[in-house]
JSON list of C-alpha atoms in Angstrom, two decimals:
[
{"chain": "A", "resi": 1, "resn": "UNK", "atom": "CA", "xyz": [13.48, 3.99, -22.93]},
{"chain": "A", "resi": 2, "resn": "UNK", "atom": "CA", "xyz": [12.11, 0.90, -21.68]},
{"chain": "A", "resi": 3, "resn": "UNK", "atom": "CA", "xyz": [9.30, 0.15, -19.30]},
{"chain": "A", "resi": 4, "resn": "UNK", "atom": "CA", "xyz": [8.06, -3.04, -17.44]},
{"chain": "A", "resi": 5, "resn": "UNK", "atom": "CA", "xyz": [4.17, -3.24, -17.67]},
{"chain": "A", "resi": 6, "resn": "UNK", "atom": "CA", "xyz": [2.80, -5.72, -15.14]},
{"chain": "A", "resi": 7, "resn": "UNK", "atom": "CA", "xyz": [-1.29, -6.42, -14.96]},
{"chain": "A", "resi": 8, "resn": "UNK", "atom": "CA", "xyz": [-1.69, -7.94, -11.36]},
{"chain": "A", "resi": 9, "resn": "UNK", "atom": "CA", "xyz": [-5.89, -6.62, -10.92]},
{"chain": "A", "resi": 10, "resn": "UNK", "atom": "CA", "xyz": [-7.10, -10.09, -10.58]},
{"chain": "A", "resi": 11, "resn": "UNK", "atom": "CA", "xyz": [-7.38, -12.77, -7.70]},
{"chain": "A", "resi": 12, "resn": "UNK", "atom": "CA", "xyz": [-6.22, -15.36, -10.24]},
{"chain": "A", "resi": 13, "resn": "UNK", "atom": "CA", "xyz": [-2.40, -15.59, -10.59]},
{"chain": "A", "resi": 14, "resn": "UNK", "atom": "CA", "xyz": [-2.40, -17.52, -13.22]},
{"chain": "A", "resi": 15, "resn": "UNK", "atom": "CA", "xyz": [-3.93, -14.07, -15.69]},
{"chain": "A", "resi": 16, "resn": "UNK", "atom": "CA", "xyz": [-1.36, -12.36, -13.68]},
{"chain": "A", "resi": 17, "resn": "UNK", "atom": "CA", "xyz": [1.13, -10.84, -16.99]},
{"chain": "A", "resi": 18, "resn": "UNK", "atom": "CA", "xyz": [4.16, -8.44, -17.37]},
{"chain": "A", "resi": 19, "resn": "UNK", "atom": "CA", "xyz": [5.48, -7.20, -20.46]},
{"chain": "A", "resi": 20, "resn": "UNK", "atom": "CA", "xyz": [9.00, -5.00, -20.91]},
{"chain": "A", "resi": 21, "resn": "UNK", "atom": "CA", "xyz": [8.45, -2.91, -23.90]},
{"chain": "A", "resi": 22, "resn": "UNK", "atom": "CA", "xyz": [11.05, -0.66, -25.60]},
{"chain": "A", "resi": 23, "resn": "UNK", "atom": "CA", "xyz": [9.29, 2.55, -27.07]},
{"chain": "A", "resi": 24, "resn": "UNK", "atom": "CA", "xyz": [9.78, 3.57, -30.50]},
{"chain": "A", "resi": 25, "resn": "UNK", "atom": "CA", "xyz": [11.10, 7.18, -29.74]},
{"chain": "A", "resi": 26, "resn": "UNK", "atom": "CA", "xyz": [7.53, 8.85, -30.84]},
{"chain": "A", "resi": 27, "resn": "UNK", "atom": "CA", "xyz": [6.12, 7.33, -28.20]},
{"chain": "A", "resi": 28, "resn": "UNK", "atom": "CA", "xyz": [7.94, 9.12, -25.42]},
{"chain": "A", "resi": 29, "resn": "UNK", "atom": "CA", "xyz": [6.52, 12.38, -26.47]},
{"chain": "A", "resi": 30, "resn": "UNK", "atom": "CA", "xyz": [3.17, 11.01, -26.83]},
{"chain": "A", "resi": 31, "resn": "UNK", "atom": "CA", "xyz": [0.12, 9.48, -23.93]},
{"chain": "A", "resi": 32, "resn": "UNK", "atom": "CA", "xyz": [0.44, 7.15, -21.82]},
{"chain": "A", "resi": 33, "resn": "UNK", "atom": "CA", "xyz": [-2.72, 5.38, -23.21]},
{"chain": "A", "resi": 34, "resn": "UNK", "atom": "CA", "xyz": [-0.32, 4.01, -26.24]},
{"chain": "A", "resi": 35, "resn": "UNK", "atom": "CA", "xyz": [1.30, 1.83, -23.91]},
{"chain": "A", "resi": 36, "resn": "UNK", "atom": "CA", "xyz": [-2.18, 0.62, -22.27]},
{"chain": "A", "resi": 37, "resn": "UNK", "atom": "CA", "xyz": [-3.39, -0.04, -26.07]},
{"chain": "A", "resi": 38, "resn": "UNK", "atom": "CA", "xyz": [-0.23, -2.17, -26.57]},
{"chain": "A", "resi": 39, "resn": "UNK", "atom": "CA", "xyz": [-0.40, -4.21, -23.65]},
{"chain": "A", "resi": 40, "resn": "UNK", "atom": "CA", "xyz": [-4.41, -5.03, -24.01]},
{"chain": "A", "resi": 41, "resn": "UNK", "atom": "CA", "xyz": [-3.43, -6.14, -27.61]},
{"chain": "A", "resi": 42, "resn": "UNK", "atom": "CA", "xyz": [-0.75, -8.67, -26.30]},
{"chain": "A", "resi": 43, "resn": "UNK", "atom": "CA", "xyz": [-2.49, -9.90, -23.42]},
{"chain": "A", "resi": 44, "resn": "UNK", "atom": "CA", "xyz": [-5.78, -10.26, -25.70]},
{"chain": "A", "resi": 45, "resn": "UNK", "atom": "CA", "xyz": [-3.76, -11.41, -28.35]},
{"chain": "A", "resi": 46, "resn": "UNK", "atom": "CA", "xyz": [-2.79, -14.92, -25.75]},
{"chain": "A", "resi": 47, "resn": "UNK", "atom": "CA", "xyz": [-5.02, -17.60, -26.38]},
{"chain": "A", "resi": 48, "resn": "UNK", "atom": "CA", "xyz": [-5.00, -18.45, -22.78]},
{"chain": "A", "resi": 49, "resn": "UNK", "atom": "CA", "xyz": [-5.20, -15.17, -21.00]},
{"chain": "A", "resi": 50, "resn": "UNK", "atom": "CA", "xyz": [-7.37, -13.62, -24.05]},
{"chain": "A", "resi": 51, "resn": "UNK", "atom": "CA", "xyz": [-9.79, -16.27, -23.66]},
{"chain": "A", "resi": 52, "resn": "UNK", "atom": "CA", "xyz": [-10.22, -16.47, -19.87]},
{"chain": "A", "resi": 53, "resn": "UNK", "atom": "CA", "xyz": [-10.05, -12.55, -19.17]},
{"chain": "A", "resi": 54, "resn": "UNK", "atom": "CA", "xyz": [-10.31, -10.18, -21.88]},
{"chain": "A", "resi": 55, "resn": "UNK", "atom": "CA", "xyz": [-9.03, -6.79, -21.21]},
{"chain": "A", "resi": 56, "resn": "UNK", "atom": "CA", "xyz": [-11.15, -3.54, -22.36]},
{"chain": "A", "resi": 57, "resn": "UNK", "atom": "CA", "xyz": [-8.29, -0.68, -22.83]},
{"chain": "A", "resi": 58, "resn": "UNK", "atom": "CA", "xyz": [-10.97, 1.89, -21.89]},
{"chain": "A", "resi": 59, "resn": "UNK", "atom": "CA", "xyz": [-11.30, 0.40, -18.40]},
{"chain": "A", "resi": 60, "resn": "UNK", "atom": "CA", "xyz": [-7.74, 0.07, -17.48]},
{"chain": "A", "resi": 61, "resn": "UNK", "atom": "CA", "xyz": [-5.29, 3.02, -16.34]},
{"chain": "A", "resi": 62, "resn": "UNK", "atom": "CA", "xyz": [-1.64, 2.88, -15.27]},
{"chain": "A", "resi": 63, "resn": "UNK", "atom": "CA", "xyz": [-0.37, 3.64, -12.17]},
{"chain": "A", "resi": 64, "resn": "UNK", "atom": "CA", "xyz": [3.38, 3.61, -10.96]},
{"chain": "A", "resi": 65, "resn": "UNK", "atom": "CA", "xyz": [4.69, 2.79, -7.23]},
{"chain": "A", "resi": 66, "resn": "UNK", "atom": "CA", "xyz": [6.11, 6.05, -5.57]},
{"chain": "A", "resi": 67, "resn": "UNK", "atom": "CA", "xyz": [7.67, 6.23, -1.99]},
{"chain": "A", "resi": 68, "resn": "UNK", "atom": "CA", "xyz": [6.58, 9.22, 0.68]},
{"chain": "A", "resi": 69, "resn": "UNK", "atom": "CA", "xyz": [8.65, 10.94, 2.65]},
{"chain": "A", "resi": 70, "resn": "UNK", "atom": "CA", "xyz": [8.55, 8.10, 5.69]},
{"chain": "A", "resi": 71, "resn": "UNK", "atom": "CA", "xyz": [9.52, 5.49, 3.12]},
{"chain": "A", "resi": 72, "resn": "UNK", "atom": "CA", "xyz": [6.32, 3.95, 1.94]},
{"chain": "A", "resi": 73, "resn": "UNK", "atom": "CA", "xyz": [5.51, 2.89, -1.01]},
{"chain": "A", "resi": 74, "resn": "UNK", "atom": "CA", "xyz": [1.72, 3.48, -3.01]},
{"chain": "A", "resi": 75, "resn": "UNK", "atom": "CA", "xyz": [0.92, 3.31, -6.03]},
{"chain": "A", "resi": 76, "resn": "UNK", "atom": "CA", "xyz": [-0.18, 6.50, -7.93]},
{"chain": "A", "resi": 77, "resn": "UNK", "atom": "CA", "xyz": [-2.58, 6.69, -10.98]},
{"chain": "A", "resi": 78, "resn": "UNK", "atom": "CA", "xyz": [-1.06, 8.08, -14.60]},
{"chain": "A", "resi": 79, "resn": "UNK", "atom": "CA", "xyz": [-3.70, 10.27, -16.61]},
{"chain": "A", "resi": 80, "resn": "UNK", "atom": "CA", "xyz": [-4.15, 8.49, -20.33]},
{"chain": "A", "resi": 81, "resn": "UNK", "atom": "CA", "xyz": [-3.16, 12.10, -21.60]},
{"chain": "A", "resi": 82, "resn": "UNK", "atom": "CA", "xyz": [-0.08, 12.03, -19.28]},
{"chain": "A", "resi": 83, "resn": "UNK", "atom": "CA", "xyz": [3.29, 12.53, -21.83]},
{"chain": "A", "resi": 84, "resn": "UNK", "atom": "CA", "xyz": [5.53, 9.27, -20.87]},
{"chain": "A", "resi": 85, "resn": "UNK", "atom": "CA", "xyz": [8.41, 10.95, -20.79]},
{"chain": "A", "resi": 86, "resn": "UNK", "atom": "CA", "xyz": [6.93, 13.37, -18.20]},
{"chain": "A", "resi": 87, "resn": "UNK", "atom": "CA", "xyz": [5.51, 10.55, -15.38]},
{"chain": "A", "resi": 88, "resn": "UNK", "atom": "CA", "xyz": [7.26, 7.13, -16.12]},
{"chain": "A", "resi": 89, "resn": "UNK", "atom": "CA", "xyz": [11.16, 7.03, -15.62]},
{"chain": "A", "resi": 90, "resn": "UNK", "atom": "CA", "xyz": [13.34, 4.90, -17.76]},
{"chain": "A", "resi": 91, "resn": "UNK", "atom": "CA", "xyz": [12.79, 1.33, -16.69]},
{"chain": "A", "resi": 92, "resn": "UNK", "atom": "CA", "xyz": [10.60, 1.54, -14.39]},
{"chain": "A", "resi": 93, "resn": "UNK", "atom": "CA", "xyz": [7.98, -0.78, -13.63]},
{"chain": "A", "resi": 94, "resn": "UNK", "atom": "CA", "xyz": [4.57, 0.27, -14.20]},
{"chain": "A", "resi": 95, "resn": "UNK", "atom": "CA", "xyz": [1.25, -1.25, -12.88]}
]
């Protein structure tokens, strides 16, 4: 299963970052806050985007885009506790 993770909550394009992660199969059975731990680590972990705008995991949450019925598309918020496999698709980009 693999996922594209893209952090976009900022004005500034240039902290703008996406990451495609493949998840180690215990991760599919487990919350979705593994995958926001993983991506604060890497962005943190850039000595540009690290230093500029550091990321606290316990104020973030992931959200994925969903379509209605008339064809729009919104964005709707995972629960940390969420099991992956249960709310994010196989590559599908989350936000």
């Amino acid at each position: 299963m693999k996922v594209l993770i893209h952090y976009e909550d900022n004005d500034d394009s240039d902290l703008h970052k996406s990451l495609k992660i493949t998840l180690p199969k215990s991760w599919k059975t487990g919350p979705t806050s593994k995958l926001i731990g993983q991506f604060v680590e890497t962005y943190n972990g850039n000595e540009t985007l690290g230093t500029a705008n550091p990321l606290d995991e316990a104020s973030l949450h992931l959200a994925i885009r969903r379509s209605d019925d008339g064809g729009n598309s919104h964005l709707v918020d995972l629960a940390s506790d969420a099991v992956v496999l249960d709310v994010i698709p196989d590559r599908a980009d989350v936000y």
